[in-house]
Amino acid sequence: EAGVVQSPRYKIIEKKQPVAFWCNPISGHNTLYWYLQNLGQGPELLIRYENEEAVDDSQLPKDRFSAERLKGVDSTLKIQPAELGDSAVYLCASSFSGKETQYFGPGTRLLVL
Amino acid sequence: QKEVEQNSGPLSVPEGAIASLNCTYSDRGSQSFFWYRQYSGKSPELIMSIYSNGDKEDGRFTAQLNKASQYVSLLIRDSQPSDSATYLCAVNDPDYKLSFGAGTTVTVRA
């Protein structure tokens, strides 16, 4: 069974530029999560989707971050404009439901210069 | 107060020894608890889940849960160099929002 797929794996951009990350969850997983992980810290939830509905986006900085999960499968996380402090690893995870174990993708490592 | 706290580490143990990792959480209504292993530059990988008080063993790993004390631990027996990684404690709150600790880095000395 294929795991969570993310792309790109690495991204280097200049500040104020836009950037987008893509995630394809494990087949059949209805719940999808985006996390941010800073160096030396645990992942922090940005947004959680149940199918195509964002059920928890309380930690998403909505002035510059946006996300979508059209058709309840793939998801895209966007930052516009990027700031230096956005440099981090962006992890996507999925689970059968919000109550089940989460499985993580390989992450996208973002560096903002 | 952080929702999930772990002993800061780093923890260095000799090969073959027991590594003991501790985690406390603040939400008494939490129902499910997880240990993830994260190798440097990689994503978190689930190694143990525990839902009820007591011990749960899986190979060389034992998770212990004490809900009254709001405490979760992970023991790694017969530690191997391949166990060198950061171990993340994660706790689901009553709304099934997963909160992670900062992680404890374990180094197993050959």
PDB file of C-alpha atoms in Angstrom:
ATOM      1  CA  GLU A   1       0.000   0.000   0.000  1.00  0.00           C
ATOM      2  CA  ALA A   2       1.414   3.374  -0.962  1.00  0.00           C
ATOM      3  CA  GLY A   3       2.007   5.836   1.822  1.00  0.00           C
ATOM      4  CA  VAL A   4       1.292   9.537   1.994  1.00  0.00           C
ATOM      5  CA  VAL A   5       2.894  11.305  -0.952  1.00  0.00           C
ATOM      6  CA  GLN A   6       4.132  14.876  -0.800  1.00  0.00           C
ATOM      7  CA  SER A   7       5.792  17.153  -3.281  1.00  0.00           C
ATOM      8  CA  PRO A   8       8.073  18.888  -3.644  1.00  0.00           C
ATOM      9  CA  ARG A   9      10.473  17.404  -1.119  1.00  0.00           C
ATOM     10  CA  TYR A  10      12.548  20.564  -0.953  1.00  0.00           C
ATOM     11  CA  LYS A  11      11.834  24.158  -1.864  1.00  0.00           C
ATOM     12  CA  ILE A  12      13.992  27.263  -1.683  1.00  0.00           C
ATOM     13  CA  ILE A  13      12.363  30.614  -2.335  1.00  0.00           C
ATOM     14  CA  GLU A  14      12.975  34.254  -1.628  1.00  0.00           C
ATOM     15  CA  LYS A  15      10.850  36.060   0.914  1.00  0.00           C
ATOM     16  CA  LYS A  16       7.605  37.539  -0.377  1.00  0.00           C
ATOM     17  CA  GLN A  17       7.352  34.844  -3.029  1.00  0.00           C
ATOM     18  CA  PRO A  18       4.422  32.395  -3.088  1.00  0.00           C
ATOM     19  CA  VAL A  19       4.873  28.666  -2.550  1.00  0.00           C
ATOM     20  CA  ALA A  20       2.581  25.663  -2.701  1.00  0.00           C
ATOM     21  CA  PHE A  21       2.815  22.151  -1.315  1.00  0.00           C
ATOM     22  CA  TRP A  22       0.861  19.137  -2.510  1.00  0.00           C
ATOM     23  CA  CYS A  23      -0.257  16.037  -0.620  1.00  0.00           C
ATOM     24  CA  ASN A  24      -1.874  12.782  -1.705  1.00  0.00           C
ATOM     25  CA  PRO A  25      -3.102  10.780   1.306  1.00  0.00           C
ATOM     26  CA  ILE A  26      -3.231   7.015   1.733  1.00  0.00           C
ATOM     27  CA  SER A  27      -6.055   5.566  -0.348  1.00  0.00           C
ATOM     28  CA  GLY A  28      -9.286   5.436   1.624  1.00  0.00           C
ATOM     29  CA  HIS A  29      -8.160   7.871   4.310  1.00  0.00           C
ATOM     30  CA  ASN A  30     -10.857  10.478   4.829  1.00  0.00           C
ATOM     31  CA  THR A  31      -8.969  12.678   7.250  1.00  0.00           C
ATOM     32  CA  LEU A  32      -6.013  14.756   6.123  1.00  0.00           C
ATOM     33  CA  TYR A  33      -3.757  16.949   8.219  1.00  0.00           C
ATOM     34  CA  TRP A  34      -1.153  19.587   7.532  1.00  0.00           C
ATOM     35  CA  TYR A  35       1.499  20.111  10.192  1.00  0.00           C
ATOM     36  CA  LEU A  36       4.422  22.467  10.540  1.00  0.00           C
ATOM     37  CA  GLN A  37       7.589  21.241  12.244  1.00  0.00           C
ATOM     38  CA  ASN A  38      10.341  23.575  13.321  1.00  0.00           C
ATOM     39  CA  LEU A  39      13.802  22.293  14.128  1.00  0.00           C
ATOM     40  CA  GLY A  40      13.918  20.668  17.552  1.00  0.00           C
ATOM     41  CA  GLN A  41      10.138  20.767  17.990  1.00  0.00           C
ATOM     42  CA  GLY A  42       7.267  18.390  17.489  1.00  0.00           C
ATOM     43  CA  PRO A  43       4.791  18.835  14.633  1.00  0.00           C
ATOM     44  CA  GLU A  44       2.121  21.494  15.147  1.00  0.00           C
ATOM     45  CA  LEU A  45      -1.261  21.164  13.479  1.00  0.00           C
ATOM     46  CA  LEU A  46      -2.125  23.780  10.877  1.00  0.00           C
ATOM     47  CA  ILE A  47      -5.359  22.365   9.482  1.00  0.00           C
ATOM     48  CA  ARG A  48      -7.403  19.189   9.549  1.00  0.00           C
ATOM     49  CA  TYR A  49      -9.826  18.043   6.856  1.00  0.00           C
ATOM     50  CA  GLU A  50     -12.620  15.540   7.129  1.00  0.00           C
ATOM     51  CA  ASN A  51     -13.219  14.699   3.469  1.00  0.00           C
ATOM     52  CA  GLU A  52     -13.344  18.118   1.795  1.00  0.00           C
ATOM     53  CA  GLU A  53     -14.368  20.053   4.912  1.00  0.00           C
ATOM     54  CA  ALA A  54     -11.812  21.909   7.014  1.00  0.00           C
ATOM     55  CA  VAL A  55     -12.915  20.978  10.546  1.00  0.00           C
ATOM     56  CA  ASP A  56     -10.030  22.586  12.433  1.00  0.00           C
ATOM     57  CA  ASP A  57      -8.072  25.487  10.972  1.00  0.00           C
ATOM     58  CA  SER A  58      -7.679  27.427  14.193  1.00  0.00           C
ATOM     59  CA  GLN A  59      -3.869  27.334  13.997  1.00  0.00           C
ATOM     60  CA  LEU A  60      -3.635  28.312  10.319  1.00  0.00           C
ATOM     61  CA  PRO A  61      -2.308  31.880   9.849  1.00  0.00           C
ATOM     62  CA  LYS A  62      -5.036  32.879   7.464  1.00  0.00           C
ATOM     63  CA  ASP A  63      -3.478  36.175   6.453  1.00  0.00           C
ATOM     64  CA  ARG A  64      -0.872  34.325   4.397  1.00  0.00           C
ATOM     65  CA  PHE A  65      -1.703  30.624   4.494  1.00  0.00           C
ATOM     66  CA  SER A  66      -4.485  28.889   2.617  1.00  0.00           C
ATOM     67  CA  ALA A  67      -5.375  25.283   1.990  1.00  0.00           C
ATOM     68  CA  GLU A  68      -7.834  23.313  -0.055  1.00  0.00           C
ATOM     69  CA  ARG A  69      -8.886  19.719  -0.455  1.00  0.00           C
ATOM     70  CA  LEU A  70     -11.017  19.543  -3.533  1.00  0.00           C
ATOM     71  CA  LYS A  71     -12.941  16.283  -4.026  1.00  0.00           C
ATOM     72  CA  GLY A  72     -11.806  15.120  -0.601  1.00  0.00           C
ATOM     73  CA  VAL A  73      -8.586  13.459  -1.758  1.00  0.00           C
ATOM     74  CA  ASP A  74      -5.496  15.530  -2.644  1.00  0.00           C
ATOM     75  CA  SER A  75      -4.724  18.699  -0.793  1.00  0.00           C
ATOM     76  CA  THR A  76      -2.687  21.818  -1.430  1.00  0.00           C
ATOM     77  CA  LEU A  77      -1.224  24.165   1.161  1.00  0.00           C
ATOM     78  CA  LYS A  78      -0.186  27.613  -0.032  1.00  0.00           C
ATOM     79  CA  ILE A  79       1.800  30.444   1.514  1.00  0.00           C
ATOM     80  CA  GLN A  80       1.607  33.900  -0.022  1.00  0.00           C
ATOM     81  CA  PRO A  81       3.728  35.854   0.628  1.00  0.00           C
ATOM     82  CA  ALA A  82       6.368  33.717   2.357  1.00  0.00           C
ATOM     83  CA  GLU A  83       8.335  35.153   5.260  1.00  0.00           C
ATOM     84  CA  LEU A  84      11.720  34.162   6.645  1.00  0.00           C
ATOM     85  CA  GLY A  85      10.031  32.608   9.676  1.00  0.00           C
ATOM     86  CA  ASP A  86       8.122  30.182   7.469  1.00  0.00           C
ATOM     87  CA  SER A  87      11.279  28.128   6.947  1.00  0.00           C
ATOM     88  CA  ALA A  88      10.353  24.734   8.358  1.00  0.00           C
ATOM     89  CA  VAL A  89       9.246  21.253   7.378  1.00  0.00           C
ATOM     90  CA  TYR A  90       5.628  20.966   6.258  1.00  0.00           C
ATOM     91  CA  LEU A  91       4.214  17.543   6.960  1.00  0.00           C
ATOM     92  CA  CYS A  92       1.052  16.013   5.596  1.00  0.00           C
ATOM     93  CA  ALA A  93      -0.610  13.125   7.423  1.00  0.00           C
ATOM     94  CA  SER A  94      -3.737  11.068   6.876  1.00  0.00           C
ATOM     95  CA  SER A  95      -5.963   8.660   8.781  1.00  0.00           C
ATOM     96  CA  PHE A  96      -9.137   6.651   8.168  1.00  0.00           C
ATOM     97  CA  SER A  97     -10.966   9.016  10.469  1.00  0.00           C
ATOM     98  CA  GLY A  98     -10.143  11.672  13.007  1.00  0.00           C
ATOM     99  CA  LYS A  99     -10.064   8.987  15.708  1.00  0.00           C
ATOM    100  CA  GLU A 100      -7.580   6.703  14.003  1.00  0.00           C
ATOM    101  CA  THR A 101      -3.796   6.595  13.849  1.00  0.00           C
ATOM    102  CA  GLN A 102      -2.161   9.225  11.683  1.00  0.00           C
ATOM    103  CA  TYR A 103       0.448   8.311   9.094  1.00  0.00           C
ATOM    104  CA  PHE A 104       2.896  10.921   7.901  1.00  0.00           C
ATOM    105  CA  GLY A 105       4.284  11.728   4.507  1.00  0.00           C
ATOM    106  CA  PRO A 106       7.987  12.514   3.935  1.00  0.00           C
ATOM    107  CA  GLY A 107       7.435  16.257   4.311  1.00  0.00           C
ATOM    108  CA  THR A 108       8.468  19.314   2.340  1.00  0.00           C
ATOM    109  CA  ARG A 109      11.479  21.180   3.629  1.00  0.00           C
ATOM    110  CA  LEU A 110      11.029  24.902   2.938  1.00  0.00           C
ATOM    111  CA  LEU A 111      13.817  27.447   3.102  1.00  0.00           C
ATOM    112  CA  VAL A 112      12.899  31.101   2.716  1.00  0.00           C
ATOM    113  CA  LEU A 113      15.837  33.393   1.947  1.00  0.00           C
TER     114      LEU A 113
ATOM    115  CA  GLN B   1       2.102  25.077  30.345  1.00  0.00           C
ATOM    116  CA  LYS B   2       2.682  23.015  27.234  1.00  0.00           C
ATOM    117  CA  GLU B   3       0.078  20.358  26.544  1.00  0.00           C
ATOM    118  CA  VAL B   4       2.615  17.561  26.136  1.00  0.00           C
ATOM    119  CA  GLU B   5       6.001  17.612  27.815  1.00  0.00           C
ATOM    120  CA  GLN B   6       8.867  15.193  27.421  1.00  0.00           C
ATOM    121  CA  ASN B   7      12.158  14.804  29.245  1.00  0.00           C
ATOM    122  CA  SER B   8      14.462  17.062  27.323  1.00  0.00           C
ATOM    123  CA  GLY B   9      17.351  14.749  26.661  1.00  0.00           C
ATOM    124  CA  PRO B  10      19.481  14.037  24.825  1.00  0.00           C
ATOM    125  CA  LEU B  11      19.598  10.545  26.208  1.00  0.00           C
ATOM    126  CA  SER B  12      22.714   8.473  25.618  1.00  0.00           C
ATOM    127  CA  VAL B  13      22.648   4.758  26.409  1.00  0.00           C
ATOM    128  CA  PRO B  14      25.099   1.927  25.698  1.00  0.00           C
ATOM    129  CA  GLU B  15      24.134  -0.775  23.243  1.00  0.00           C
ATOM    130  CA  GLY B  16      22.073  -3.460  24.936  1.00  0.00           C
ATOM    131  CA  ALA B  17      20.833  -1.187  27.726  1.00  0.00           C
ATOM    132  CA  ILE B  18      17.298   0.012  28.423  1.00  0.00           C
ATOM    133  CA  ALA B  19      16.319   3.487  27.248  1.00  0.00           C
ATOM    134  CA  SER B  20      13.523   5.083  29.272  1.00  0.00           C
ATOM    135  CA  LEU B  21      11.509   7.977  27.853  1.00  0.00           C
ATOM    136  CA  ASN B  22       8.906   9.946  29.771  1.00  0.00           C
ATOM    137  CA  CYS B  23       5.980  12.132  28.780  1.00  0.00           C
ATOM    138  CA  THR B  24       3.329  14.044  30.718  1.00  0.00           C
ATOM    139  CA  TYR B  25       0.189  15.652  29.361  1.00  0.00           C
ATOM    140  CA  SER B  26      -2.152  18.318  30.645  1.00  0.00           C
ATOM    141  CA  ASP B  27      -5.625  17.372  29.333  1.00  0.00           C
ATOM    142  CA  ARG B  28      -7.119  14.830  31.713  1.00  0.00           C
ATOM    143  CA  GLY B  29      -9.743  13.917  29.091  1.00  0.00           C
ATOM    144  CA  SER B  30      -7.156  12.608  26.637  1.00  0.00           C
ATOM    145  CA  GLN B  31      -7.985   9.146  25.374  1.00  0.00           C
ATOM    146  CA  SER B  32      -5.253   7.898  23.075  1.00  0.00           C
ATOM    147  CA  PHE B  33      -1.499   8.107  23.231  1.00  0.00           C
ATOM    148  CA  PHE B  34       1.222   7.480  20.713  1.00  0.00           C
ATOM    149  CA  TRP B  35       4.960   7.217  20.389  1.00  0.00           C
ATOM    150  CA  TYR B  36       6.507   8.203  17.068  1.00  0.00           C
ATOM    151  CA  ARG B  37      10.121   7.709  16.069  1.00  0.00           C
ATOM    152  CA  GLN B  38      11.753  10.307  13.840  1.00  0.00           C
ATOM    153  CA  TYR B  39      15.133   9.789  12.258  1.00  0.00           C
ATOM    154  CA  SER B  40      17.081  12.899  11.346  1.00  0.00           C
ATOM    155  CA  GLY B  41      15.687  14.437   8.177  1.00  0.00           C
ATOM    156  CA  LYS B  42      12.792  11.977   8.026  1.00  0.00           C
ATOM    157  CA  SER B  43       9.116  12.119   8.945  1.00  0.00           C
ATOM    158  CA  PRO B  44       7.593  10.691  12.148  1.00  0.00           C
ATOM    159  CA  GLU B  45       6.900   6.955  12.105  1.00  0.00           C
ATOM    160  CA  LEU B  46       4.413   5.361  14.504  1.00  0.00           C
ATOM    161  CA  ILE B  47       5.955   2.750  16.763  1.00  0.00           C
ATOM    162  CA  MET B  48       3.432   2.366  19.595  1.00  0.00           C
ATOM    163  CA  SER B  49      -0.110   3.335  20.491  1.00  0.00           C
ATOM    164  CA  ILE B  50      -1.757   2.845  23.876  1.00  0.00           C
ATOM    165  CA  TYR B  51      -5.307   3.540  24.997  1.00  0.00           C
ATOM    166  CA  SER B  52      -5.771   2.026  28.480  1.00  0.00           C
ATOM    167  CA  ASN B  53      -3.844   2.079  31.724  1.00  0.00           C
ATOM    168  CA  GLY B  54      -1.026  -0.397  32.105  1.00  0.00           C
ATOM    169  CA  ASP B  55       1.684  -1.752  29.873  1.00  0.00           C
ATOM    170  CA  LYS B  56       1.683  -2.630  26.200  1.00  0.00           C
ATOM    171  CA  GLU B  57       4.577  -4.541  24.718  1.00  0.00           C
ATOM    172  CA  ASP B  58       5.628  -4.827  21.090  1.00  0.00           C
ATOM    173  CA  GLY B  59       8.949  -6.494  20.519  1.00  0.00           C
ATOM    174  CA  ARG B  60      11.640  -4.518  22.295  1.00  0.00           C
ATOM    175  CA  PHE B  61       9.280  -1.614  22.970  1.00  0.00           C
ATOM    176  CA  THR B  62       6.997  -1.248  25.993  1.00  0.00           C
ATOM    177  CA  ALA B  63       4.603   1.655  26.435  1.00  0.00           C
ATOM    178  CA  GLN B  64       3.198   2.421  29.874  1.00  0.00           C
ATOM    179  CA  LEU B  65       0.173   4.605  30.570  1.00  0.00           C
ATOM    180  CA  ASN B  66      -1.047   6.022  33.867  1.00  0.00           C
ATOM    181  CA  LYS B  67      -4.048   8.268  33.271  1.00  0.00           C
ATOM    182  CA  ALA B  68      -4.385   9.218  36.932  1.00  0.00           C
ATOM    183  CA  SER B  69      -0.867  10.652  36.876  1.00  0.00           C
ATOM    184  CA  GLN B  70      -1.247  11.867  33.250  1.00  0.00           C
ATOM    185  CA  TYR B  71       1.936  10.066  32.396  1.00  0.00           C
ATOM    186  CA  VAL B  72       3.089   7.980  29.427  1.00  0.00           C
ATOM    187  CA  SER B  73       6.434   6.280  29.070  1.00  0.00           C
ATOM    188  CA  LEU B  74       8.327   4.258  26.511  1.00  0.00           C
ATOM    189  CA  LEU B  75      10.965   1.664  27.312  1.00  0.00           C
ATOM    190  CA  ILE B  76      13.343   0.405  24.664  1.00  0.00           C
ATOM    191  CA  ARG B  77      14.979  -2.826  25.756  1.00  0.00           C
ATOM    192  CA  ASP B  78      18.243  -4.167  24.329  1.00  0.00           C
ATOM    193  CA  SER B  79      18.868  -0.807  22.643  1.00  0.00           C
ATOM    194  CA  GLN B  80      20.502  -0.981  19.225  1.00  0.00           C
ATOM    195  CA  PRO B  81      22.386   1.713  17.278  1.00  0.00           C
ATOM    196  CA  SER B  82      19.445   1.710  14.852  1.00  0.00           C
ATOM    197  CA  ASP B  83      17.256   2.992  17.708  1.00  0.00           C
ATOM    198  CA  SER B  84      19.174   6.283  17.658  1.00  0.00           C
ATOM    199  CA  ALA B  85      16.497   8.813  16.762  1.00  0.00           C
ATOM    200  CA  THR B  86      14.161  11.403  18.233  1.00  0.00           C
ATOM    201  CA  TYR B  87      11.106   9.953  19.948  1.00  0.00           C
ATOM    202  CA  LEU B  88       7.949  12.030  19.919  1.00  0.00           C
ATOM    203  CA  CYS B  89       5.135  11.571  22.404  1.00  0.00           C
ATOM    204  CA  ALA B  90       1.723  12.462  20.967  1.00  0.00           C
ATOM    205  CA  VAL B  91      -1.607  12.752  22.769  1.00  0.00           C
ATOM    206  CA  ASN B  92      -5.127  12.957  21.330  1.00  0.00           C
ATOM    207  CA  ASP B  93      -7.366  15.370  23.219  1.00  0.00           C
ATOM    208  CA  PRO B  94     -11.111  14.638  23.586  1.00  0.00           C
ATOM    209  CA  ASP B  95     -11.676  16.286  20.185  1.00  0.00           C
ATOM    210  CA  TYR B  96      -9.036  13.994  18.656  1.00  0.00           C
ATOM    211  CA  LYS B  97      -6.600  16.820  18.076  1.00  0.00           C
ATOM    212  CA  LEU B  98      -3.109  15.350  18.253  1.00  0.00           C
ATOM    213  CA  SER B  99      -0.559  17.321  20.234  1.00  0.00           C
ATOM    214  CA  PHE B 100       3.121  16.458  20.166  1.00  0.00           C
ATOM    215  CA  GLY B 101       5.888  16.921  22.648  1.00  0.00           C
ATOM    216  CA  ALA B 102       9.182  18.432  21.536  1.00  0.00           C
ATOM    217  CA  GLY B 103      10.791  15.007  21.415  1.00  0.00           C
ATOM    218  CA  THR B 104      13.638  13.259  23.185  1.00  0.00           C
ATOM    219  CA  THR B 105      16.746  12.461  21.182  1.00  0.00           C
ATOM    220  CA  VAL B 106      18.212   9.058  21.940  1.00  0.00           C
ATOM    221  CA  THR B 107      21.738   8.037  21.027  1.00  0.00           C
ATOM    222  CA  VAL B 108      22.743   4.397  21.403  1.00  0.00           C
ATOM    223  CA  ARG B 109      26.511   4.003  21.806  1.00  0.00           C
ATOM    224  CA  ALA B 110      28.007   0.924  20.199  1.00  0.00           C
TER     225      ALA B 110
END
